[in-house]
Coordinates of N, CA and C and ligand atoms in Angstrom, one line a residue:
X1 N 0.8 -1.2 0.0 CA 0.0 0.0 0.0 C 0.9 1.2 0.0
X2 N 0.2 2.2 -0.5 CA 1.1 3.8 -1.0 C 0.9 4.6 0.4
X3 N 1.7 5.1 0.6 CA 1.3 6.4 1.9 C 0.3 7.2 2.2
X4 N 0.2 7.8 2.7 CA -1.0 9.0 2.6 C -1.0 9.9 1.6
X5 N -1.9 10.7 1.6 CA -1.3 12.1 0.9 C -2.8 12.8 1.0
X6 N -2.6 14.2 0.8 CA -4.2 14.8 0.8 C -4.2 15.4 -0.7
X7 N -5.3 14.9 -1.4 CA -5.2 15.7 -2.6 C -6.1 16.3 -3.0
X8 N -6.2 18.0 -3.6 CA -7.2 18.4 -3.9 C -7.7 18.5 -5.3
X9 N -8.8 17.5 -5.8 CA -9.3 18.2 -7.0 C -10.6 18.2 -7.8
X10 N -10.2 19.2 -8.4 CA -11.2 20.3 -9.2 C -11.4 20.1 -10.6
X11 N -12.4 20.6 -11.2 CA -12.8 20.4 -12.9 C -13.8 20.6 -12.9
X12 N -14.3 21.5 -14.3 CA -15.3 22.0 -14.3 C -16.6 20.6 -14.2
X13 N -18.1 20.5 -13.6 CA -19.1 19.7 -14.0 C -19.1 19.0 -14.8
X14 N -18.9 17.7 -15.1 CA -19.1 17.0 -16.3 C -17.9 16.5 -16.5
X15 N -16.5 16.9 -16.0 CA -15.6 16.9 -17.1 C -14.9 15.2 -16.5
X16 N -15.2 14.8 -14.9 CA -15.3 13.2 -14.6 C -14.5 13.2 -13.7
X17 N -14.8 13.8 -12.9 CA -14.3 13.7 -11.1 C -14.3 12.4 -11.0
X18 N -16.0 12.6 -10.6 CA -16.1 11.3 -10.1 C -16.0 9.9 -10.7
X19 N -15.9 9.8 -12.2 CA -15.0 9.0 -12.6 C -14.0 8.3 -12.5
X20 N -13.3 9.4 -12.5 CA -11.6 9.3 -12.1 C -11.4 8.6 -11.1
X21 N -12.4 9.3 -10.3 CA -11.9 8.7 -8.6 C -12.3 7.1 -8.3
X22 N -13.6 7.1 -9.2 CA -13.9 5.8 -9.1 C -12.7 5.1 -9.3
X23 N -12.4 5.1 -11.1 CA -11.5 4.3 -11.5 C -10.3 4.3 -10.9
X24 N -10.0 5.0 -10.1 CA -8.4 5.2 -9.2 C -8.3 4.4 -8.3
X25 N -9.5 4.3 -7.4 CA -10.0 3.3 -6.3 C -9.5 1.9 -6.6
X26 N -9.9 1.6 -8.3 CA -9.6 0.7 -8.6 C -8.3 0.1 -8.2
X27 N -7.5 1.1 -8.8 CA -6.2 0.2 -8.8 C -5.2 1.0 -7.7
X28 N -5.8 1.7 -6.5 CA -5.4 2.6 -6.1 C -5.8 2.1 -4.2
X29 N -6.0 1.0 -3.8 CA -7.2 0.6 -2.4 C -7.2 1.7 -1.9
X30 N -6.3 2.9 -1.4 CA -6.5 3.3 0.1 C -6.5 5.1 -0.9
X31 N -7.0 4.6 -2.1 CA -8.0 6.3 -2.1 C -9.2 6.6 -1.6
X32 N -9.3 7.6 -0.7 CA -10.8 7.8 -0.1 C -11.4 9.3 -0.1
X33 N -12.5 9.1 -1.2 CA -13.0 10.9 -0.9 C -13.4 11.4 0.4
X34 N -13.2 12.7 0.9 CA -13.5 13.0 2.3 C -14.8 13.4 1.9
X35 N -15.8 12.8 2.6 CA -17.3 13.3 2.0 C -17.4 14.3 3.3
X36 N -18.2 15.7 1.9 CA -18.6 17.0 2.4 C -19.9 16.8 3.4
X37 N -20.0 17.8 4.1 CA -21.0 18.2 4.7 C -22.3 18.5 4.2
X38 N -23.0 19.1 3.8 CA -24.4 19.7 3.1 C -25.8 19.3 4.4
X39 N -26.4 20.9 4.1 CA -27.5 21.2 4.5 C -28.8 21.3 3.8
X40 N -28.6 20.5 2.8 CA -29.2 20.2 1.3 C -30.3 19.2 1.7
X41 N -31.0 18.9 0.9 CA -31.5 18.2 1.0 C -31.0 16.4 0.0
X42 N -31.3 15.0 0.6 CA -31.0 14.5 -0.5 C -31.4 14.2 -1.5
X43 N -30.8 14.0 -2.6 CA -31.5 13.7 -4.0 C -31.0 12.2 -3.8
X44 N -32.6 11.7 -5.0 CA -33.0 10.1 -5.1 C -31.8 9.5 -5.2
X45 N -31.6 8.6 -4.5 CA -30.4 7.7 -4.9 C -29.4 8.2 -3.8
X46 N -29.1 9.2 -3.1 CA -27.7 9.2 -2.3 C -28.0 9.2 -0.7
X47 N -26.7 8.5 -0.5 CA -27.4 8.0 1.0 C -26.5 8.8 1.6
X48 N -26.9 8.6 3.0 CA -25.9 9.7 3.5 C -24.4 8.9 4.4
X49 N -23.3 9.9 3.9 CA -22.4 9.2 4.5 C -21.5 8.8 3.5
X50 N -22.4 8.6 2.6 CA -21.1 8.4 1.0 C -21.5 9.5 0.2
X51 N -22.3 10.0 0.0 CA -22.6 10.9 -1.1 C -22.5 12.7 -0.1
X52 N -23.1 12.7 0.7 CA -22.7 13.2 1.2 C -22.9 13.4 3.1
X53 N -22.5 14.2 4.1 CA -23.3 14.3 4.9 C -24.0 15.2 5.3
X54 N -25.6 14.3 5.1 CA -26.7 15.5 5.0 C -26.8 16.4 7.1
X55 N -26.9 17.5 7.1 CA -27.1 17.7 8.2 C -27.9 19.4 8.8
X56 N -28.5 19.1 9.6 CA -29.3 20.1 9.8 C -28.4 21.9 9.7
X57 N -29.5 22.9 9.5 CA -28.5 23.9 9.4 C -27.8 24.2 10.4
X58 N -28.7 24.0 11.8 CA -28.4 24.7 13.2 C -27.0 23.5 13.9
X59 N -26.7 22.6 13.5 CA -25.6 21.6 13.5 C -24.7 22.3 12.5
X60 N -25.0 22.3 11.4 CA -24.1 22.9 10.5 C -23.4 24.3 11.0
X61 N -24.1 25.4 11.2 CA -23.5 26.4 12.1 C -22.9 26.2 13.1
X62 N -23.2 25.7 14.7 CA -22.6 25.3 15.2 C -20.7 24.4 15.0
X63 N -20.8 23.3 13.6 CA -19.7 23.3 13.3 C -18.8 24.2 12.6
X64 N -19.0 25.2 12.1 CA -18.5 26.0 11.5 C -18.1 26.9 12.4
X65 N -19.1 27.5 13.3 CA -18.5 28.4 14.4 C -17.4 27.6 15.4
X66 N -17.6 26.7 15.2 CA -16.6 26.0 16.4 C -15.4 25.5 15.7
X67 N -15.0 25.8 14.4 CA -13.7 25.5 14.0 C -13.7 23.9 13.2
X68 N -15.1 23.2 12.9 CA -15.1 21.7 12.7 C -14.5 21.7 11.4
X69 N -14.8 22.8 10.2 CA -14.4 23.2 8.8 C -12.7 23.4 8.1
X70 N -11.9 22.8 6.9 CA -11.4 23.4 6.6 C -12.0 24.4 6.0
X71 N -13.2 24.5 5.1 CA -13.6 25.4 4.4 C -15.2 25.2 4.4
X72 N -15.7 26.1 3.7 CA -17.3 25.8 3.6 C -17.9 27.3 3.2
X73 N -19.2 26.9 2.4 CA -19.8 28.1 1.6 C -20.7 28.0 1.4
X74 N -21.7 28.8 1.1 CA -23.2 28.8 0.6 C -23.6 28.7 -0.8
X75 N -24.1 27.6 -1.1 CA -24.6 28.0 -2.7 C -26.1 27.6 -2.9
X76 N -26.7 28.5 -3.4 CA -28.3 29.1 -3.4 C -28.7 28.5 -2.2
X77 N -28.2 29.2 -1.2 CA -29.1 28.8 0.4 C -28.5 27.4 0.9
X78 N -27.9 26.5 0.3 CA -27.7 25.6 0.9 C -26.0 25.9 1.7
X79 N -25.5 25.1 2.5 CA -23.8 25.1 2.9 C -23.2 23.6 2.6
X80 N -22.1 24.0 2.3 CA -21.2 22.7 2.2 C -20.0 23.2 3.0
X81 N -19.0 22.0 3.1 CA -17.8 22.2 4.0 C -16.9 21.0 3.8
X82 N -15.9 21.1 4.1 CA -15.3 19.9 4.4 C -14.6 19.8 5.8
X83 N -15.1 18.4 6.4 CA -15.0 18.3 7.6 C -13.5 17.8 7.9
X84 N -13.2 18.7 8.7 CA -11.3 18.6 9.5 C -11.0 17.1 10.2
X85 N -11.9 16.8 11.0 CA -11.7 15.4 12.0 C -12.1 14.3 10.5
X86 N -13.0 14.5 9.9 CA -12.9 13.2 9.0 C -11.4 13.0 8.3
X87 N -11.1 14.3 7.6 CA -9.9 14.3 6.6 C -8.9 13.8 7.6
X88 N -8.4 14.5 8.4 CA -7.4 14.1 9.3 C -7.2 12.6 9.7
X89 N -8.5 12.1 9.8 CA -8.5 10.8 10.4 C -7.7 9.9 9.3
X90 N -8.8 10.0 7.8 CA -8.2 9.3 6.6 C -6.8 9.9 6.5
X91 N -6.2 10.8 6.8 CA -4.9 10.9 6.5 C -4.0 9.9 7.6
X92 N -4.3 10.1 8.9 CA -3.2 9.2 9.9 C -3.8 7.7 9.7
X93 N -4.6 7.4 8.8 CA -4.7 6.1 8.4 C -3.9 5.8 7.4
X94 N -3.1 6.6 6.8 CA -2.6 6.4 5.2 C -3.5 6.3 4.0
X95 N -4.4 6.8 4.3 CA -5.2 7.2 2.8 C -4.6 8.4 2.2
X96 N -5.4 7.9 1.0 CA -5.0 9.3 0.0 C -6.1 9.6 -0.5
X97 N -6.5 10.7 0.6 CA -7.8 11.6 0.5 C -7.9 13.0 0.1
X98 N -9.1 12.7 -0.9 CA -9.5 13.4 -1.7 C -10.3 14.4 -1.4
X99 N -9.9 15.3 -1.6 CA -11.1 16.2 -1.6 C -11.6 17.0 -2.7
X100 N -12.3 16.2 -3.3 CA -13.2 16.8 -3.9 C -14.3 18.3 -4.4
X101 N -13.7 19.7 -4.8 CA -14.1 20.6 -4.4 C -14.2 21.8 -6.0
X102 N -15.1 22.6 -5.2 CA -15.0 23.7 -6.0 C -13.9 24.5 -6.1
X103 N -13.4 25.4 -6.9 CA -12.2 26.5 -7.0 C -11.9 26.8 -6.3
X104 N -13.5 27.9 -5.2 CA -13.1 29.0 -4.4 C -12.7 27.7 -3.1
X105 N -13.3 26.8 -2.8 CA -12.7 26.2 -1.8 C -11.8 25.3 -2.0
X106 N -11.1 25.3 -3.0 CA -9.8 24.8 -3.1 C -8.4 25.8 -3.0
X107 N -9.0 27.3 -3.1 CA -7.4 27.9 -2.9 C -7.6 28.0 -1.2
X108 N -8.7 27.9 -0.6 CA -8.8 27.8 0.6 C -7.9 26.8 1.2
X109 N -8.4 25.7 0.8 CA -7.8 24.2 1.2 C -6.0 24.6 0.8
X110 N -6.1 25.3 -0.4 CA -4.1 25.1 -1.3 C -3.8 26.2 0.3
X111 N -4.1 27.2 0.9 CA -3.7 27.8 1.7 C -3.7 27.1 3.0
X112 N -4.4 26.6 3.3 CA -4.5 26.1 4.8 C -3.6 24.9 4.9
X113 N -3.4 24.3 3.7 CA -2.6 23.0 3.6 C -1.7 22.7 2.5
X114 N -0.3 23.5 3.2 CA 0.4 23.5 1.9 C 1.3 22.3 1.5
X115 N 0.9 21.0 2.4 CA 1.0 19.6 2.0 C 0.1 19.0 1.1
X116 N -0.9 19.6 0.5 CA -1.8 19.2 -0.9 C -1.2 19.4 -1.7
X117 N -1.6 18.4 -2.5 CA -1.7 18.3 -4.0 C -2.4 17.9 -5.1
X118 N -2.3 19.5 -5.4 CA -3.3 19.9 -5.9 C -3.6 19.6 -7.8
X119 N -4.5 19.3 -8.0 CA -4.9 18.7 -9.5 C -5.7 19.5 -9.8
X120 N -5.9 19.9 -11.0 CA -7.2 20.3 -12.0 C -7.4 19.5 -13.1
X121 N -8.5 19.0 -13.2 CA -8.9 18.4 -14.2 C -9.7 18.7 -15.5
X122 N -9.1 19.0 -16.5 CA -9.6 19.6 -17.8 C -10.3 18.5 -18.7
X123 N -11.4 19.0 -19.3 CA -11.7 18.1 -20.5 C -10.9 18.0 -21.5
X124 N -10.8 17.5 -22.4 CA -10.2 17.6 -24.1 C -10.7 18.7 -24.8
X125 N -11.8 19.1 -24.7 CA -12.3 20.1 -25.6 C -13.9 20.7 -25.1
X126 N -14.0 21.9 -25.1 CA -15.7 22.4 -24.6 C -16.7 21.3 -25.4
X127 N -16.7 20.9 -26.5 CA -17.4 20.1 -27.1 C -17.4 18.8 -26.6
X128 N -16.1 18.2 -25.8 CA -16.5 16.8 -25.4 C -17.2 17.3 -23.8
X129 N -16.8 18.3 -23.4 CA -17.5 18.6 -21.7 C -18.9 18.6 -22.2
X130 N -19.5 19.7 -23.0 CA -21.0 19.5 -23.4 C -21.4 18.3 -23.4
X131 N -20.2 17.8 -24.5 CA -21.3 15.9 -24.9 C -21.3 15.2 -23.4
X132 N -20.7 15.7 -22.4 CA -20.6 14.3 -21.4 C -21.2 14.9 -20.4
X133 N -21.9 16.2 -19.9 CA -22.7 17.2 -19.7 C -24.0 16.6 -19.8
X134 N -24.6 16.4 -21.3 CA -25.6 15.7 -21.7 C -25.7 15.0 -21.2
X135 N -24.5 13.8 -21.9 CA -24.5 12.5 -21.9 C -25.0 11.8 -20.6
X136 N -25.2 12.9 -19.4 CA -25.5 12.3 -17.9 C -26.6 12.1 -18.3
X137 N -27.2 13.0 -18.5 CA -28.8 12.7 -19.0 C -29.8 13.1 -17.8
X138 N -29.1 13.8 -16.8 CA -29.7 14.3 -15.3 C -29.8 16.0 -15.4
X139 N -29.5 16.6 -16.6 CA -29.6 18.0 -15.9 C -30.9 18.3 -17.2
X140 N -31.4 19.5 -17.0 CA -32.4 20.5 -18.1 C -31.7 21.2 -18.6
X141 N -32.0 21.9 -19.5 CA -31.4 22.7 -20.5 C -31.1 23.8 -19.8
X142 N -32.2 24.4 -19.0 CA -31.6 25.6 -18.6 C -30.2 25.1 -17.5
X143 N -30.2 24.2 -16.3 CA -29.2 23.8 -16.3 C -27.9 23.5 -16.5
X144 N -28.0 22.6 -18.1 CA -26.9 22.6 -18.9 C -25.8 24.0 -19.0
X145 N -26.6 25.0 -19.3 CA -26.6 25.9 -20.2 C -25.5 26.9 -18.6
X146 N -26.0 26.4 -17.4 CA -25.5 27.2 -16.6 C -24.3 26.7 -15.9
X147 N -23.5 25.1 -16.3 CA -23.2 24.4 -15.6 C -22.5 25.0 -17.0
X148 N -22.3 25.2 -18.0 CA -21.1 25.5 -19.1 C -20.3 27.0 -18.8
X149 N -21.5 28.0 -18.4 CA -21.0 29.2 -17.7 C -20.1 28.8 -16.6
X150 N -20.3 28.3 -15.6 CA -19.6 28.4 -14.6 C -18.6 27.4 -14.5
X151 N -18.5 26.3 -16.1 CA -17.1 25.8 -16.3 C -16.5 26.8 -17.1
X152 N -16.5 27.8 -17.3 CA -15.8 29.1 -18.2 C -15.1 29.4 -17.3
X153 N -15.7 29.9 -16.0 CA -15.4 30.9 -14.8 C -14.3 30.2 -14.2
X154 N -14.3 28.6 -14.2 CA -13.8 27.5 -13.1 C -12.0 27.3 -13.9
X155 N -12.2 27.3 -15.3 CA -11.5 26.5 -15.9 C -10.2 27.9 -15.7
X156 N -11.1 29.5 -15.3 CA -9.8 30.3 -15.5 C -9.0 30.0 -14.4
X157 N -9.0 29.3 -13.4 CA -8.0 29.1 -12.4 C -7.4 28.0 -12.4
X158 N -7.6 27.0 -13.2 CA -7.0 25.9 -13.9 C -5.2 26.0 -13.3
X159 N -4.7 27.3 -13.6 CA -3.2 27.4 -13.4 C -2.7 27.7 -12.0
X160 N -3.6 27.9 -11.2 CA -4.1 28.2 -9.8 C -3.2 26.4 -9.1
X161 N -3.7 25.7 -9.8 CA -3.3 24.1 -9.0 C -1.8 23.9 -9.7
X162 N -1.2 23.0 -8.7 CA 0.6 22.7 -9.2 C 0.2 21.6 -10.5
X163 N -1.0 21.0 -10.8 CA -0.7 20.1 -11.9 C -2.3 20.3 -12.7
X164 N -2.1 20.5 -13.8 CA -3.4 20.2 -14.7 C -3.6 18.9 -15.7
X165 N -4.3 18.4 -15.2 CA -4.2 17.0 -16.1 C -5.8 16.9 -17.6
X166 N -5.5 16.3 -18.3 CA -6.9 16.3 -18.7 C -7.5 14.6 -19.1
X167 N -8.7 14.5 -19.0 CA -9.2 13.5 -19.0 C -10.0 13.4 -20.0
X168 N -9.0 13.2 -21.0 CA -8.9 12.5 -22.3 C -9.7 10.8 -22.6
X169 N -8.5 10.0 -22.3 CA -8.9 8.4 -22.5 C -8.8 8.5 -20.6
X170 N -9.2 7.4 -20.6 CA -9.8 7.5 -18.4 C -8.8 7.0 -17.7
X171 N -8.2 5.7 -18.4 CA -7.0 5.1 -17.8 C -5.7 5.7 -18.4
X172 N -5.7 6.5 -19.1 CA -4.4 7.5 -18.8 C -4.3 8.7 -17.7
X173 N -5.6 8.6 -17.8 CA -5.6 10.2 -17.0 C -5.6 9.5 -15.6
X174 N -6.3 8.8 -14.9 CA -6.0 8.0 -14.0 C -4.4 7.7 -13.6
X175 N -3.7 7.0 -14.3 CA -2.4 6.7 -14.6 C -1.5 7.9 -14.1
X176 N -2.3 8.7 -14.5 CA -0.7 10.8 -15.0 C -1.6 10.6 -13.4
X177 N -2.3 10.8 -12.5 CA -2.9 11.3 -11.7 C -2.2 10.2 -10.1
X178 N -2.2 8.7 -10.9 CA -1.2 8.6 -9.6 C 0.2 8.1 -9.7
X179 N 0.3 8.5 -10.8 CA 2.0 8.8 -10.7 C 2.5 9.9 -10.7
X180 N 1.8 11.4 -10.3 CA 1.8 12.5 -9.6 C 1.6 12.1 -8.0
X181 N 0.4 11.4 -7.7 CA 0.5 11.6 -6.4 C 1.5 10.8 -5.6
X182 N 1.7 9.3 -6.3 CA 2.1 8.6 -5.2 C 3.5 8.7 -5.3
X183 N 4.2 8.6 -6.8 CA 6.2 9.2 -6.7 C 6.4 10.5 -7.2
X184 N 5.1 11.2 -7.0 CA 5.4 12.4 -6.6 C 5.8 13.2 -7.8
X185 N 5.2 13.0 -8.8 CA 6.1 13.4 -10.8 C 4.9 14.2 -11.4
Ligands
ADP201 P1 -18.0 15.2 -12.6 O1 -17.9 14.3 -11.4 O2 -16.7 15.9 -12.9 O3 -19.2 16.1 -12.6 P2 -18.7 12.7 -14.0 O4 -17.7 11.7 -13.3 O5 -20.1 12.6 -13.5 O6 -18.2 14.2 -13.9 O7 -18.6 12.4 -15.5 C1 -19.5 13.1 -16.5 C2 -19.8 12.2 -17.6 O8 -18.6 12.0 -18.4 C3 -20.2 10.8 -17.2 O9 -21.3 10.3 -18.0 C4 -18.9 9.9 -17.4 O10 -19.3 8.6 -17.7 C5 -18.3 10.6 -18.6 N1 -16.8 10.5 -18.6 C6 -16.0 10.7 -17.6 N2 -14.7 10.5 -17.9 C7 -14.7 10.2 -19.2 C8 -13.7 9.9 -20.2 N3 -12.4 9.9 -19.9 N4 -14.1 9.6 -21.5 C9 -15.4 9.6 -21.8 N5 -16.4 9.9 -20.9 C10 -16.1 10.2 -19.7

């Protein structure tokens, strides 16, 4: 088994986060995403605890006032965060935990922990992000249309992270992603 490491990454909606990570698990045992916080409600299919943890707002404040957060934010009324005692834990276990995140709370995370490493993950081209966008077959149009704006906004800080990889074919990009993390290249 490979050491720990904490790694942060980012790419615009669609472009195959959670892909990646799947497929890295694969051949990777002791990768583990640190699952966020949220005051969301859940959608069909996600349980809590892997997808995310769902939790009341007035819990949710209280963690945040009390230091429980490396980071955390509001988006349209809801909060997210990532929780400190989880990550920490998966790290003195020797995982190599992921965190999973938006921009603005990734230069938070690149600041607070300058032991990350940090990824951006680019599509091949705005045309394959669209087609794989679609291809989920979970969002509406007006959705689509707003999840491509805010990969415009996302993708300009792309140079923000020490490595930008793109996820081209899946087991290369997978490949370039842990042979950055684990010897370090
Ligand atoms: P994200 O987590 O970044 O929002 P997903 O992992 O949900 O993205 O992937 C978005 C879509 O793109 C999915 O339908 C997935 O199967 C597809 N996809 C991911 N990586 C690749 C790849 N390398 N080649 C082709 N399709 C891909």
């Amino acid at each position: 088994m490979s050491k720990g490491a904490l790694v942060i990454l980012s790419g615009p909606s669609g472009v195959g986060k959670d892909t990646v990570i799947e497929a890295w698990k694969q051949i990777r045992p002791n990768v583990v995403r640190v699952v966020a916080y949220t005051t969301r409600q859940p959608r069909k299919g996600e349980i809590d605890g892997i997808d995310y943890r769902f939790v009341p707002e007035d819990e949710f404040r209280t963690m945040a006032d009390s230091g429980k957060f490396l980071e955390w934010k509001e988006v349209h009324g809801n909060f997210y965060a990532t929780p400190l005692n989880d990550m920490q834990a998966l790290l003195d276990d020797e995982k190599i935990a992921i965190l999973k995140i938006d921009v603005q709370g990734a230069i938070t995370a690149m600041e607070k922990r300058s032991d990350a490493i940090s990824i951006f993950l680019l599509p091949p081209s705005w045309e394959e992000l669209e087609r794989r966008i679609r291809g989920r077959k979970t969002d509406s149009e007006e959705v689509i249309k707003i999840r491509l704006e805010n990969a415009e906004r996302e993708m300009a800080f792309a140079d923000k992270y020490q490595h930008q990889v793109v996820n081209d074919d899946l087991n290369k990009c997978v490949e370039e992603i842990d042979r950055i993390v684990v010897s370090g290249r």
